[in-house]
Amino acid sequence: MNVQTNIDTSTEDLMANAIRALAMDAVQAANSGHPGAPMGVADMATVLFNRFMKIDPSADKWPDRDRFVMSAGHGSMLVYAINHLLGYDDMGMEQIRNFRQMGYRTAGHPEYGHAKGIEVTTGPLGQGITTAVGMALAERMGNARYGDDLVDHYTYVIAGDGCLMEGISHEAIDFAGHHGLGRLIVMWDDNQITIDGSTDVSTSTRQQARFEAAGWHVQSIDGHDKEAIAAAIEAARAETGKPSMIACRTVIGFGAPNKQGSHDVHGAPLGADEVAAARKHLGWTHAPFEVPAEVYDAFHAIAARGREARLDWEKRLGGHPKQDAFETAQANPDKRALDAAINAYKARLSADAPKVATRKASEMALEIVNGTLPNTVGGSADLTGSNLTFTKGMKDVVRDDFSGNYVRYGVREHGMAAIMNGIALHGGFIPYGGTFLVFADYMRGAMRLAALMGIRVVYVLTHDSIGLGEDGPTHQPVETLASLRAMPNMMVFRPADAVETAEAWQAALEMDGTPSVLSLSRQGLPTVRTSHTDTNMTAKGAYVLRDTDGPRDVTLIGTGSEVEIALAAADKLASAGIKAAVVSAPCFEAFAKQPQAYRDAVLGTAPRVGVEAAVRQGWDTLIGNDGAFVGMSSFGASAPAGALYDHFGITADAVADAAKSLI
Amino acid sequence: MNVQTNIDTSTEDLMANAIRALAMDAVQAANSGHPGAPMGVADMATVLFNRFMKIDPSADKWPDRDRFVMSAGHGSMLVYAINHLLGYDDMGMEQIRNFRQMGYRTAGHPEYGHAKGIEVTTGPLGQGITTAVGMALAERMGNARYGDDLVDHYTYVIAGDGCLMEGISHEAIDFAGHHGLGRLIVMWDDNQITIDGSTDVSTSTRQQARFEAAGWHVQSIDGHDKEAIAAAIEAARAETGKPSMIACRTVIGFGAPNKQGSHDVHGAPLGADEVAAARKHLGWTHAPFEVPAEVYDAFHAIAARGREARLDWEKRLGGHPKQDAFETAQANPDKRALDAAINAYKARLSADAPKVATRKASEMALEIVNGTLPNTVGGSADLTGSNLTFTKGMKDVVRDDFSGNYVRYGVREHGMAAIMNGIALHGGFIPYGGTFLVFADYMRGAMRLAALMGIRVVYVLTHDSIGLGEDGPTHQPVETLASLRAMPNMMVFRPADAVETAEAWQAALEMDGTPSVLSLSRQGLPTVRTSHTDTNMTAKGAYVLRDTDGPRDVTLIGTGSEVEIALAAADKLASAGIKAAVVSAPCFEAFAKQPQAYRDAVLGTAPRVGVEAAVRQGWDTLIGNDGAFVGMSSFGASAPAGALYDHFGITADAVADAAKSLI
């Protein structure tokens, strides 16, 4: 075991107090922030890092490092203090001094990509612990593929009361227990305080019993007793068949003599007097932002231990029979291979012109994708047969065998999205997962973090309009597309046929730095792209699907299942002598990034009609204020799909009439 | 106890089989739907209704009725079958025959307001059980206010595995256990099947232990043993200090001999052969949609029992010392009183012109509202001191004393939203609850149902932009306003000052049939409405706040905290000789409903510039495609608010420059 022994506990006291001092001083300087959590968990974190963590600040992305997730993200100063002390080269004292200031890495909540050693963006409660479940799952999956020599690490979490009150924590805990994620160790900062006061105000769940009910290994300790912390982590590591929860009874704001243990220390600076009192109380004689060499030395020893482990690991990797496979999985997807496979497939599709639902087309595209990329990991929130996310030859990931590539997420949409974040952040795998489009509402908290972090996660969201029919308005998205398009850095694809669906998968997988939504129909749709091109037209966002012979009288713009309607409307208009071009617009975000000249050429100068079985919001950028829109302005209804399209007036006749009214 | 004794169990067998037959026949006729759940829970539901339920189909809104919530909403045919058999006058056999068809009340999932006796719209899993928690809470609150004579009823829930896997169920269970909601009885349809197959595929939580950990009274029974069901419900009713969960082991699709117990019966018609086999297996000799008189008689006896109880209750209400108070609370808010109070308050505000954050202004308005309306119920998801939702004289609702009017929802946004739905649906109270605007993402599932149901719930969403400052992009909404504005039937108010905030509260409370969002600033804002009018200008959606002397050169349109910026920009433009009108647009949805002439007059014909610290999506309807927009196009950052506004260029100079570029 790669664990520190012969601990000098007096040094550990200093290490913990250094974290406390930096936290309270930084918050005081910023006049903003949360000193309570870092001061409360400083002992837990010190023991964890000093005796157990396997990390190398000089190689922050080393794949076999242990992961540390501060789920209680408001305690960001814990992370910054530790990373500073460990010697991450981007976390100098200037960063600490300028906590929460413009242009510094020390944001109010830890942000992935802003500084090294931050494994995940946290702050919205419950996200960290659930993302960690994804990391721990990916670790076991990697271990099953590449063996102990290459993948053998732990995921440690510090979670607060808020994290455990959020509903997503139930999804995380149930899933982790079911899958027996023995490398996941959650330390619960049981400080009995929330913003509104004592936890007695709002909860009385016995967390230990709750975790045990979900199949976890559970211990309860004094979170300030360093030997007890070490013993508990040892025991948690020894339990390999279950995830572990260590309930650590702590005092929030530990060390601030007049405020500790109350919610006053949660989210506000201690104040100069209390900072001074805390210094005295802790015996910390150093000026603000000054740390004695002894403390740096101790933290640097952790880094040195990690560096050694990393060098050993690199030796094991070099020449390992699975080296190539391992490195391929860590890298971006093989674009050349994927392009070749997709292009061959597209050519066949354009020739065969199948009529299939785009959810079925997605399954067909996934057969190609999963046959080409070795490290996709599929899944669904208990809608596998509806989302069509399981392709031939896939295998379930189960507790006794992590060698598969399909995850049964259960009826846990939010959990699925956060676990996929964890899989993507861990590296080595590309996660995709399905549910109905309308249930993006359940996942939004985690989807937003994926967009903010800029990670490659694909949401397979089927049953994407009133076209799902009888299940009715609770299941029919009308505003969901708009709500997702509103989100920065989220690509929303709504392909019209099997060809565009293949292109959407290609684009989603090849883009680096954005998650993607695939919005897919339940109902069958004809192939509209019957003429093959290798160019990924969907990745352009919008393109002229059917042009006119001579100047356009009108441009009809559709997405997804409504492109068929736009084409039929163009036919009707043609028979009335009106020349209508048809534009397919599968991705508004991609289109917005095209050169102005391309966009102008696609949209043309003739009047425009948009058609989408959803609300108009967001369409004005394509059709203009003067454009017409055929779509939804209310929730849907329960009836067969055809009856609903007629009832809500989303028909070729309506589009043709709208076009005529504009000309 | 108002409970049936001397049960003829052979009649109960018939009653349960009538439900099964109607469910399988209706799904077969629709060729769509979910027969498995209704057939599986028919015994539980029969015993519950036959021996316990206190409802009167001839007075479906009788306030003291028991509530029944089919949380597993896909089992809608259970509800329709029972309500048909009970004799609800809008649920004739034609409705059953036309299950899931256009224009009928028998929607794919039960929809509140579509048919009598449907207490809540369900389908999105986990919503029903959590909404039921709100109903059970409202019952105890009503009981505390009006006594046993007027408020004394139960809330019964049938929940499936899916409901208990969803994260929101944790929030519901924890909250209900903490508050000791003894009148809440949840029957878990433990059929061990989900869509993806056996529950073994995705969960292994011991639900009984989980509920016990949250402080529930728990029993486990055979869900097809009617005496066991009755005994368990009796015991659950006898336990008044804790909510009860009855784990009912059932066979999904009970009665379909070849398919029961498998996921094949979950979400698809049984098929003609299996329907015939089920008839034989159950000994059900009647043709489709035919029910013997004996069964109708038995269900009508339930209705008669309920009618008697209702008439007794009405006798108790008549002349009861609390009759007036009770009836006032059941009715819509007293508009005359509220208008008078708000108008007096607005006049003071316009005179005093305070500079306060709109979250503070909301607290000030709530002092008026809570002092005028006796039945508001405030709360926050653990951000009381930030949302400012607790006004003077409020009192916490706690497990031993439900007489208060403030709910500590804990760190449970989604649960809060669904519990508020339950309070509103129960009647007698008007719920409002707070969190940060960005965490609307966590609540969307329940907010969407509030909009779909058209119920009066107010979301107090503070910290509504980058103006919250240092907490950074995880906490800074940029797309949230657009995502909420996209939702049908959701009013989104973003007031600019204390006057508009008061008007927003007035509008939100007086509108019937829509939930409302109040989007409120963290940072201080000047009073911009310094000239008093009794007219609720905010309810018009947008209005000219500062007009020009003579024709406008440009119109500047702002919302919330950016109205101040628009005014400053107008000043800058004036000094350059440019006449800029300033429009405040606190509610896009309300503005869209104004007459065209009003809208034209407000927007004017001059070029327009919009300013809002959020994404542009949705603004084109106000500013036109040719309009300029000053706002956000990315996620925010962590820094003091002023620095962020400068960094992202949301300034009076930027607005003035944009205006100049258009002229």
XYZ file of N, CA, C and O in Angstrom, chain A residues 32 100-102 107-109 111 121 124-125 127 164-167 170-171 174 178 194-196 200-206 209-210 212-214 382-384 408 410-413 438 441-442 444 448 452 470-471 473-476 478-479 482-483 485-486 488 617 620 624-625 635 638-640 643-644 647, chain B residues 32 100-102 107-109 111 121 124-125 127 164-167 170-171 174 178 194-196 200-206 209-210 212-214 382-384 408 410-413 438-439 441-442 444 448 452 470-471 473-476 479 482-483 485-486 488 617 620 624-625 635 638-640 643-644 647:
584
model
N -15.486 37.904 1.508
C -16.519 37.073 0.879
C -16.021 35.636 0.873
O -14.850 35.387 0.607
N -11.298 34.783 -5.100
C -12.579 35.327 -5.580
C -12.435 36.652 -6.332
O -13.419 37.403 -6.429
N -11.236 36.914 -6.877
C -11.062 38.162 -7.626
C -10.947 37.875 -9.122
O -10.535 36.797 -9.534
N -11.281 38.868 -9.911
C -11.272 38.751 -11.361
C -9.900 38.334 -11.870
O -8.895 38.940 -11.516
N -11.494 30.799 -7.819
C -12.908 31.194 -7.921
C -13.663 30.844 -6.644
O -13.197 30.045 -5.825
N -14.819 31.417 -6.507
C -15.632 31.212 -5.314
C -15.902 29.746 -5.043
O -15.928 29.296 -3.892
N -16.144 29.001 -6.091
C -16.296 27.551 -5.985
C -15.243 26.925 -6.894
O -14.864 27.522 -7.896
N -13.346 25.358 -9.743
C -13.755 25.189 -11.130
C -12.743 24.349 -11.895
O -11.587 24.733 -12.058
N -15.859 20.667 -11.087
C -16.482 21.893 -10.601
C -17.595 21.518 -9.629
O -18.483 20.722 -9.965
N -22.961 23.632 -6.658
C -24.330 23.133 -6.595
C -24.316 21.806 -5.819
O -23.622 20.865 -6.221
N -25.043 21.762 -4.741
C -24.848 20.659 -3.795
C -25.301 19.322 -4.360
O -26.229 19.231 -5.150
N -23.716 17.498 -6.411
C -23.078 17.156 -7.688
C -21.749 16.442 -7.474
O -21.414 15.497 -8.194
N -25.954 15.699 1.248
C -26.707 14.491 1.590
C -28.210 14.756 1.708
O -28.996 13.811 1.753
N -28.609 16.005 1.742
C -30.043 16.315 1.726
C -30.580 16.377 0.301
O -31.752 16.100 0.059
N -29.740 16.773 -0.639
C -30.175 16.860 -2.038
C -30.617 15.488 -2.540
O -29.956 14.476 -2.275
N -31.653 15.480 -3.339
C -32.174 14.238 -3.879
C -31.151 13.457 -4.685
O -31.109 12.222 -4.640
N -29.328 10.561 -3.177
C -29.982 9.240 -3.105
C -29.643 8.421 -4.344
O -29.343 7.226 -4.258
N -29.693 9.075 -5.483
C -29.381 8.371 -6.727
C -27.930 7.897 -6.715
O -27.604 6.785 -7.142
N -27.547 4.968 -3.928
C -28.203 3.724 -4.350
C -27.384 3.069 -5.470
O -27.092 1.872 -5.433
N -25.280 -0.400 -5.179
C -25.679 -1.498 -6.060
C -24.487 -2.019 -6.858
O -24.373 -3.222 -7.096
N -26.506 23.891 8.867
C -26.762 24.358 7.504
C -26.989 25.865 7.580
O -26.928 26.452 8.670
N -27.237 26.469 6.439
C -27.370 27.925 6.414
C -28.501 28.392 7.308
O -28.389 29.406 7.992
N -29.588 27.648 7.324
C -30.727 28.076 8.139
C -30.547 27.771 9.624
O -31.424 28.078 10.427
N -31.083 20.151 12.755
C -32.347 19.774 13.403
C -33.533 20.513 12.811
O -34.667 20.073 12.920
N -33.269 21.666 12.235
C -34.346 22.463 11.670
C -35.037 21.734 10.529
O -36.239 21.878 10.333
N -34.292 20.938 9.785
C -34.872 20.430 8.547
C -34.658 18.951 8.258
O -35.228 18.438 7.308
N -33.864 18.258 9.051
C -33.648 16.841 8.729
C -33.471 16.025 9.992
O -32.960 16.531 11.000
N -33.904 14.788 9.944
C -33.603 13.899 11.062
C -33.275 12.495 10.579
O -33.314 11.553 11.346
N -32.945 12.384 9.302
C -32.522 11.086 8.775
C -31.235 10.635 9.466
O -30.309 11.412 9.628
N -31.218 9.383 9.860
C -29.984 8.798 10.390
C -29.158 8.361 9.184
O -29.424 7.336 8.557
N -27.602 4.835 8.902
C -28.560 3.776 8.579
C -28.984 3.858 7.120
O -29.187 2.836 6.454
N -29.106 5.084 6.644
C -29.489 5.268 5.243
C -28.428 4.680 4.305
O -28.758 3.975 3.342
N -26.225 2.396 5.043
C -26.212 0.936 5.219
C -27.346 0.295 4.431
O -27.173 -0.775 3.843
N -28.501 0.948 4.409
C -29.640 0.399 3.662
C -29.324 0.302 2.178
O -29.895 -0.518 1.457
N -28.410 1.159 1.722
C -28.038 1.146 0.315
C -26.803 0.277 0.055
O -26.251 0.305 -1.042
N -33.171 3.725 -17.294
C -34.265 2.743 -17.308
C -35.187 2.895 -18.512
O -36.387 2.623 -18.423
N -34.643 3.331 -19.641
C -35.455 3.405 -20.860
C -34.686 2.825 -22.038
O -34.799 3.311 -23.165
N -33.930 1.781 -21.788
C -33.070 1.225 -22.825
C -33.851 0.885 -24.093
O -33.444 1.245 -25.205
N -26.579 0.392 -16.517
C -28.003 0.485 -16.167
C -28.135 1.533 -15.071
O -27.911 1.239 -13.905
N -30.722 2.994 -13.944
C -31.939 3.004 -13.151
C -32.758 4.261 -13.406
O -32.425 5.066 -14.282
N -33.830 4.414 -12.666
C -34.716 5.580 -12.855
C -34.085 6.765 -12.127
O -34.545 7.215 -11.080
N -32.989 7.229 -12.673
C -32.158 8.227 -12.007
C -31.535 9.137 -13.055
O -30.348 9.036 -13.367
N -32.322 10.039 -13.618
C -31.825 10.899 -14.690
C -30.722 11.838 -14.199
O -29.682 11.991 -14.841
N -38.016 15.278 -22.414
C -38.668 16.115 -21.408
C -37.975 15.981 -20.055
O -37.998 16.911 -19.248
N -35.229 18.096 -17.925
C -35.514 18.935 -16.756
C -34.977 18.324 -15.465
O -34.578 19.047 -14.556
N -34.996 17.027 -15.375
C -34.495 16.371 -14.161
C -32.965 16.396 -14.108
O -32.394 16.241 -13.034
N -30.893 18.839 -15.493
C -30.291 20.116 -15.853
C -29.150 20.543 -14.955
O -28.166 21.143 -15.410
N -25.728 21.391 -16.818
C -25.135 22.725 -16.779
C -23.660 22.644 -16.388
O -22.814 23.360 -16.942
N -20.460 23.920 -18.401
C -19.505 24.844 -17.772
C -18.093 24.264 -17.803
O -17.117 24.980 -18.044
N -49.504 9.381 -27.197
C -50.496 9.162 -26.140
C -50.004 9.418 -24.726
O -50.827 9.601 -23.818
N -48.720 9.391 -24.487
C -48.272 9.598 -23.108
C -48.643 10.984 -22.583
O -48.644 11.221 -21.380
N -49.008 15.374 -22.195
C -48.187 16.571 -21.971
C -47.114 16.422 -20.905
O -46.117 17.135 -20.952
N -47.310 15.528 -19.949
C -46.233 15.333 -18.962
C -44.973 14.796 -19.621
O -43.877 14.966 -19.094
N -45.139 14.131 -20.744
C -44.005 13.503 -21.415
C -43.616 14.200 -22.718
O -42.638 13.813 -23.339
N -44.413 15.205 -23.126
C -44.159 15.879 -24.397
C -43.382 17.169 -24.174
O -43.939 18.143 -23.662
N -42.148 20.708 -25.048
C -42.450 21.795 -25.994
C -41.454 22.938 -25.787
O -41.057 23.605 -26.727
N -41.043 23.132 -24.543
C -40.093 24.195 -24.202
C -38.683 23.671 -23.983
O -37.757 24.453 -23.771
N -35.816 24.821 -26.429
C -35.436 26.212 -26.180
C -34.627 26.325 -24.901
O -33.638 27.061 -24.835
N -35.047 25.596 -23.886
C -34.351 25.721 -22.601
C -32.927 25.183 -22.697
O -32.031 25.664 -22.000
N -31.177 25.071 -25.675
C -30.438 25.984 -26.572
C -29.996 27.244 -25.843
O -29.032 27.889 -26.257
N -30.711 27.598 -24.781
C -30.347 28.803 -24.032
C -29.039 28.629 -23.277
O -28.387 29.606 -22.916
N -25.285 28.171 -22.412
C -24.001 28.334 -23.087
C -23.262 27.007 -23.202
O -23.334 26.168 -22.302
N -39.521 30.406 -29.116
C -38.374 31.093 -28.510
C -37.049 30.562 -29.039
O -36.789 29.359 -29.012
N -36.237 33.278 -33.652
C -36.186 34.565 -34.348
C -34.836 34.831 -34.991
O -34.751 35.523 -35.997
N -36.190 35.638 -38.299
C -36.457 37.065 -38.182
C -37.794 37.311 -37.500
O -38.651 36.437 -37.423
N -37.948 38.525 -36.996
C -39.214 38.868 -36.340
C -40.384 38.815 -37.289
O -41.521 38.592 -36.894
N -48.669 23.622 -23.780
C -48.357 22.215 -23.562
C -49.159 21.368 -24.543
O -50.129 21.841 -25.141
N -52.850 14.373 -24.860
C -52.721 12.919 -24.974
C -53.592 12.413 -26.110
O -54.826 12.509 -26.045
N -52.975 11.915 -27.152
C -53.690 11.379 -28.317
C -52.636 10.767 -29.236
O -51.434 10.991 -29.037
N -53.063 10.013 -30.230
C -52.079 9.524 -31.205
C -51.359 10.690 -31.887
O -51.925 11.784 -32.037
N -52.999 12.696 -34.768
C -54.093 13.558 -34.311
C -53.556 14.820 -33.643
O -54.122 15.906 -33.775
N -52.441 14.679 -32.941
C -51.869 15.837 -32.247
C -51.298 16.845 -33.229
O -51.485 18.056 -33.078
N -54.228 18.568 -34.587
C -54.875 19.409 -33.575
C -54.096 20.700 -33.349
O -54.685 21.782 -33.227
N -52.111 1.228 -26.648
C -51.088 2.068 -26.035
C -51.420 2.198 -24.559
O -52.588 2.348 -24.182
N -56.742 7.672 -23.815
C -55.606 8.224 -24.571
C -55.990 8.785 -25.939
O -55.125 8.897 -26.819
N -57.280 9.138 -26.115
C -57.682 9.698 -27.413
C -57.948 11.198 -27.289
O -58.279 11.704 -26.216
N -57.823 11.881 -28.394
C -58.004 13.330 -28.445
C -59.391 13.726 -27.928
O -60.403 13.180 -28.352
N -56.450 10.903 -20.235
C -55.118 11.119 -20.814
C -54.168 9.990 -20.419
O -54.431 9.246 -19.479
N -53.083 9.900 -21.134
C -52.108 8.842 -20.887
C -51.644 8.798 -19.436
O -51.429 7.729 -18.869
N -51.454 9.956 -18.858
C -51.141 10.055 -17.437
C -52.218 10.921 -16.785
O -52.785 11.790 -17.443
N -54.268 13.720 -15.335
C -54.014 15.155 -15.378
C -55.018 15.914 -14.517
O -56.218 15.891 -14.768
N -51.442 15.944 -11.192
C -50.892 15.374 -12.425
C -49.632 14.586 -12.089
O -48.720 15.115 -11.458
N -44.217 11.981 -14.507
C -42.805 12.150 -14.181
C -42.572 11.549 -12.789
O -43.205 11.979 -11.805
N -41.718 10.576 -12.698
C -41.669 9.760 -11.479
C -41.138 10.539 -10.284
O -40.310 11.430 -10.412
N -42.763 12.634 -8.522
C -43.513 13.865 -8.259
C -44.716 13.590 -7.364
O -45.037 14.387 -6.480
N -39.393 5.582 -6.144
C -38.459 5.487 -5.009
C -37.001 5.498 -5.444
O -36.111 5.661 -4.619
N -36.750 5.346 -6.731
C -35.372 5.477 -7.211
C -35.029 6.933 -7.510
O -33.873 7.335 -7.401
N -36.031 7.720 -7.898
C -35.777 9.128 -8.209
C -35.250 9.859 -6.971
O -35.749 9.660 -5.859
N -34.324 10.766 -7.195
C -33.755 11.531 -6.093
C -34.776 12.306 -5.296
O -34.676 12.410 -4.064
N -36.044 10.989 -2.025
C -35.252 11.171 -0.801
C -35.643 12.462 -0.099
O -35.809 12.501 1.124
N -35.818 13.501 -0.885
C -36.196 14.784 -0.296
C -37.579 14.674 0.357
O -37.828 15.210 1.439
N -37.282 12.271 3.621
C -36.550 12.924 4.701
C -37.427 14.024 5.323
O -37.580 14.111 6.553
N -39.069 13.956 9.044
C -38.666 15.003 9.973
C -39.876 15.731 10.548
O -39.885 16.108 11.717
N -38.788 -2.923 -13.391
C -38.761 -1.625 -14.046
C -38.699 -1.876 -15.547
O -38.678 -3.029 -15.992
N -38.665 -0.802 -16.304
C -38.714 -0.962 -17.757
C -37.533 -1.785 -18.263
O -37.669 -2.613 -19.153
N -36.373 -1.579 -17.681
C -35.196 -2.303 -18.145
C -35.154 -3.751 -17.645
O -34.225 -4.487 -17.964
N -33.381 -5.755 -9.830
C -32.008 -6.205 -9.540
C -30.995 -5.590 -10.489
O -29.807 -5.513 -10.182
N -31.464 -5.210 -11.654
C -30.559 -4.642 -12.650
C -29.937 -3.347 -12.153
O -28.795 -3.032 -12.473
N -30.684 -2.594 -11.361
C -30.209 -1.235 -11.076
C -30.286 -0.792 -9.626
O -29.792 0.277 -9.297
N -30.902 -1.557 -8.750
C -30.992 -1.077 -7.371
C -30.915 -2.233 -6.398
O -31.345 -3.352 -6.706
N -30.355 -1.964 -5.246
C -30.395 -2.983 -4.202
C -30.642 -2.359 -2.840
O -30.406 -2.993 -1.815
N -31.105 -1.135 -2.811
C -31.447 -0.492 -1.544
C -32.571 -1.253 -0.858
O -33.555 -1.617 -1.492
N -32.401 -1.492 0.430
C -33.490 -2.069 1.215
C -34.417 -0.922 1.619
O -34.125 -0.134 2.512
N -35.585 -0.352 5.250
C -34.559 0.213 6.127
C -34.335 1.697 5.818
O -34.119 2.513 6.720
N -34.417 2.012 4.554
C -34.245 3.408 4.148
C -35.335 4.294 4.751
O -35.050 5.377 5.281
N -37.154 3.618 7.383
C -36.980 3.637 8.839
C -35.895 4.628 9.239
O -36.034 5.338 10.235
N -34.820 4.688 8.434
C -33.731 5.623 8.741
C -34.217 7.065 8.703
O -33.658 7.939 9.358
N -35.281 7.298 7.925
C -35.827 8.649 7.821
C -36.974 8.876 8.803
O -37.669 9.893 8.715
N -33.274 26.244 2.553
C -32.096 26.496 3.368
C -31.352 27.773 2.979
O -30.133 27.855 3.120
N -32.072 28.751 2.478
C -31.438 30.033 2.166
C -32.284 31.191 2.692
O -32.378 32.247 2.060
N -32.886 30.989 3.841
C -33.807 31.988 4.381
C -33.171 33.373 4.472
O -33.761 34.367 4.040
N -39.312 25.153 6.764
C -37.873 24.973 6.532
C -37.724 23.760 5.614
O -37.755 22.623 6.060
N -35.215 22.743 3.979
C -33.905 22.098 3.910
C -33.271 22.286 2.540
O -33.802 23.005 1.680
N -32.121 21.663 2.335
C -31.399 21.782 1.061
C -32.060 20.842 0.053
O -31.522 19.801 -0.317
N -33.275 21.189 -0.337
C -34.119 20.301 -1.138
C -34.965 21.147 -2.078
O -36.167 21.340 -1.869
N -34.363 21.666 -3.145
C -35.087 22.555 -4.052
C -36.213 21.824 -4.780
O -37.337 22.334 -4.870
N -30.449 30.301 -10.050
C -29.768 29.270 -10.836
C -30.262 27.874 -10.456
O -30.250 26.958 -11.273
N -30.751 27.734 -9.233
C -31.196 26.411 -8.795
C -32.644 26.119 -9.209
O -33.188 25.075 -8.829
N -32.945 25.186 -11.936
C -32.602 23.955 -12.663
C -32.913 22.704 -11.841
O -33.261 21.671 -12.401
N -32.720 22.786 -10.563
C -32.987 21.629 -9.708
C -34.497 21.400 -9.539
O -34.904 20.302 -9.171
N -36.997 22.208 -11.825
C -37.778 22.327 -13.051
C -38.837 21.245 -13.223
O -39.922 21.507 -13.733
N -42.525 22.591 -13.839
C -43.255 22.311 -15.078
C -44.650 21.776 -14.761
O -45.629 22.139 -15.418
N -48.207 23.239 -15.855
C -49.170 22.391 -16.564
C -50.500 22.334 -15.810
O -51.576 22.370 -16.418
N -19.080 37.062 -6.259
C -17.943 36.178 -6.036
C -18.263 34.686 -6.071
O -17.352 33.871 -6.252
N -19.509 34.309 -5.845
C -19.804 32.869 -5.832
C -19.530 32.225 -7.193
O -19.377 31.006 -7.283
N -19.588 31.304 -11.502
C -20.513 30.844 -12.547
C -21.415 29.691 -12.143
O -22.489 29.533 -12.724
N -21.001 28.879 -11.179
C -21.916 27.814 -10.739
C -23.179 28.395 -10.131
O -24.210 27.735 -10.093
N -23.082 29.598 -9.632
C -24.217 30.219 -8.945
C -24.835 31.368 -9.744
O -25.845 31.922 -9.316
N -24.215 31.719 -10.859
C -24.708 32.855 -11.637
C -25.574 32.381 -12.795
O -25.086 31.810 -13.765
N -28.602 31.691 -18.410
C -29.604 31.121 -19.292
C -30.912 30.817 -18.574
O -31.892 30.410 -19.204
N -34.183 32.750 -19.633
C -34.681 32.282 -20.931
C -35.328 30.916 -20.792
O -36.380 30.646 -21.381
N -34.711 30.058 -20.001
C -35.244 28.703 -19.883
C -36.597 28.703 -19.186
O -37.444 27.856 -19.475
N -38.700 31.447 -19.198
C -39.631 32.138 -20.102
C -40.123 31.212 -21.208
O -41.190 31.418 -21.768
N -39.320 30.201 -21.532
C -39.722 29.260 -22.588
C -40.892 28.386 -22.151
O -41.598 27.829 -22.985
N -44.427 27.166 -21.124
C -45.799 27.674 -21.207
C -46.399 27.877 -19.813
O -46.113 27.105 -18.890
N -31.484 35.076 -25.929
C -32.612 34.261 -26.392
C -33.931 34.708 -25.754
O -34.041 34.808 -24.540
N -35.621 38.808 -28.864
C -35.902 39.319 -30.204
C -37.347 39.769 -30.367
O -37.630 40.666 -31.155
N -36.516 43.063 -31.725
C -36.394 42.784 -33.151
C -35.019 42.244 -33.478
O -34.072 42.379 -32.712
N -34.936 41.598 -34.639
C -33.646 41.053 -35.065
C -32.616 42.134 -35.271
O -31.422 41.904 -35.131
N -21.042 31.736 -19.770
C -21.164 31.677 -18.324
C -20.401 32.842 -17.698
O -19.585 33.488 -18.360
N -16.026 34.505 -11.320
C -16.002 34.798 -9.887
C -15.232 36.077 -9.632
O -14.022 36.133 -9.860
N -15.932 37.097 -9.176
C -15.314 38.393 -8.876
C -16.401 39.265 -8.249
O -17.583 38.912 -8.297
N -16.022 40.388 -7.681
C -17.060 41.298 -7.184
C -17.991 41.740 -8.323
O -17.576 41.811 -9.485
N -16.976 44.499 -10.840
C -15.930 44.058 -11.765
C -16.517 43.177 -12.862
O -16.087 43.231 -14.022
N -17.497 42.357 -12.504
C -18.102 41.464 -13.489
C -18.899 42.250 -14.533
O -18.838 41.959 -15.726
N -16.383 43.687 -16.760
C -15.708 42.656 -17.554
C -16.591 42.178 -18.695
O -16.117 41.989 -19.830
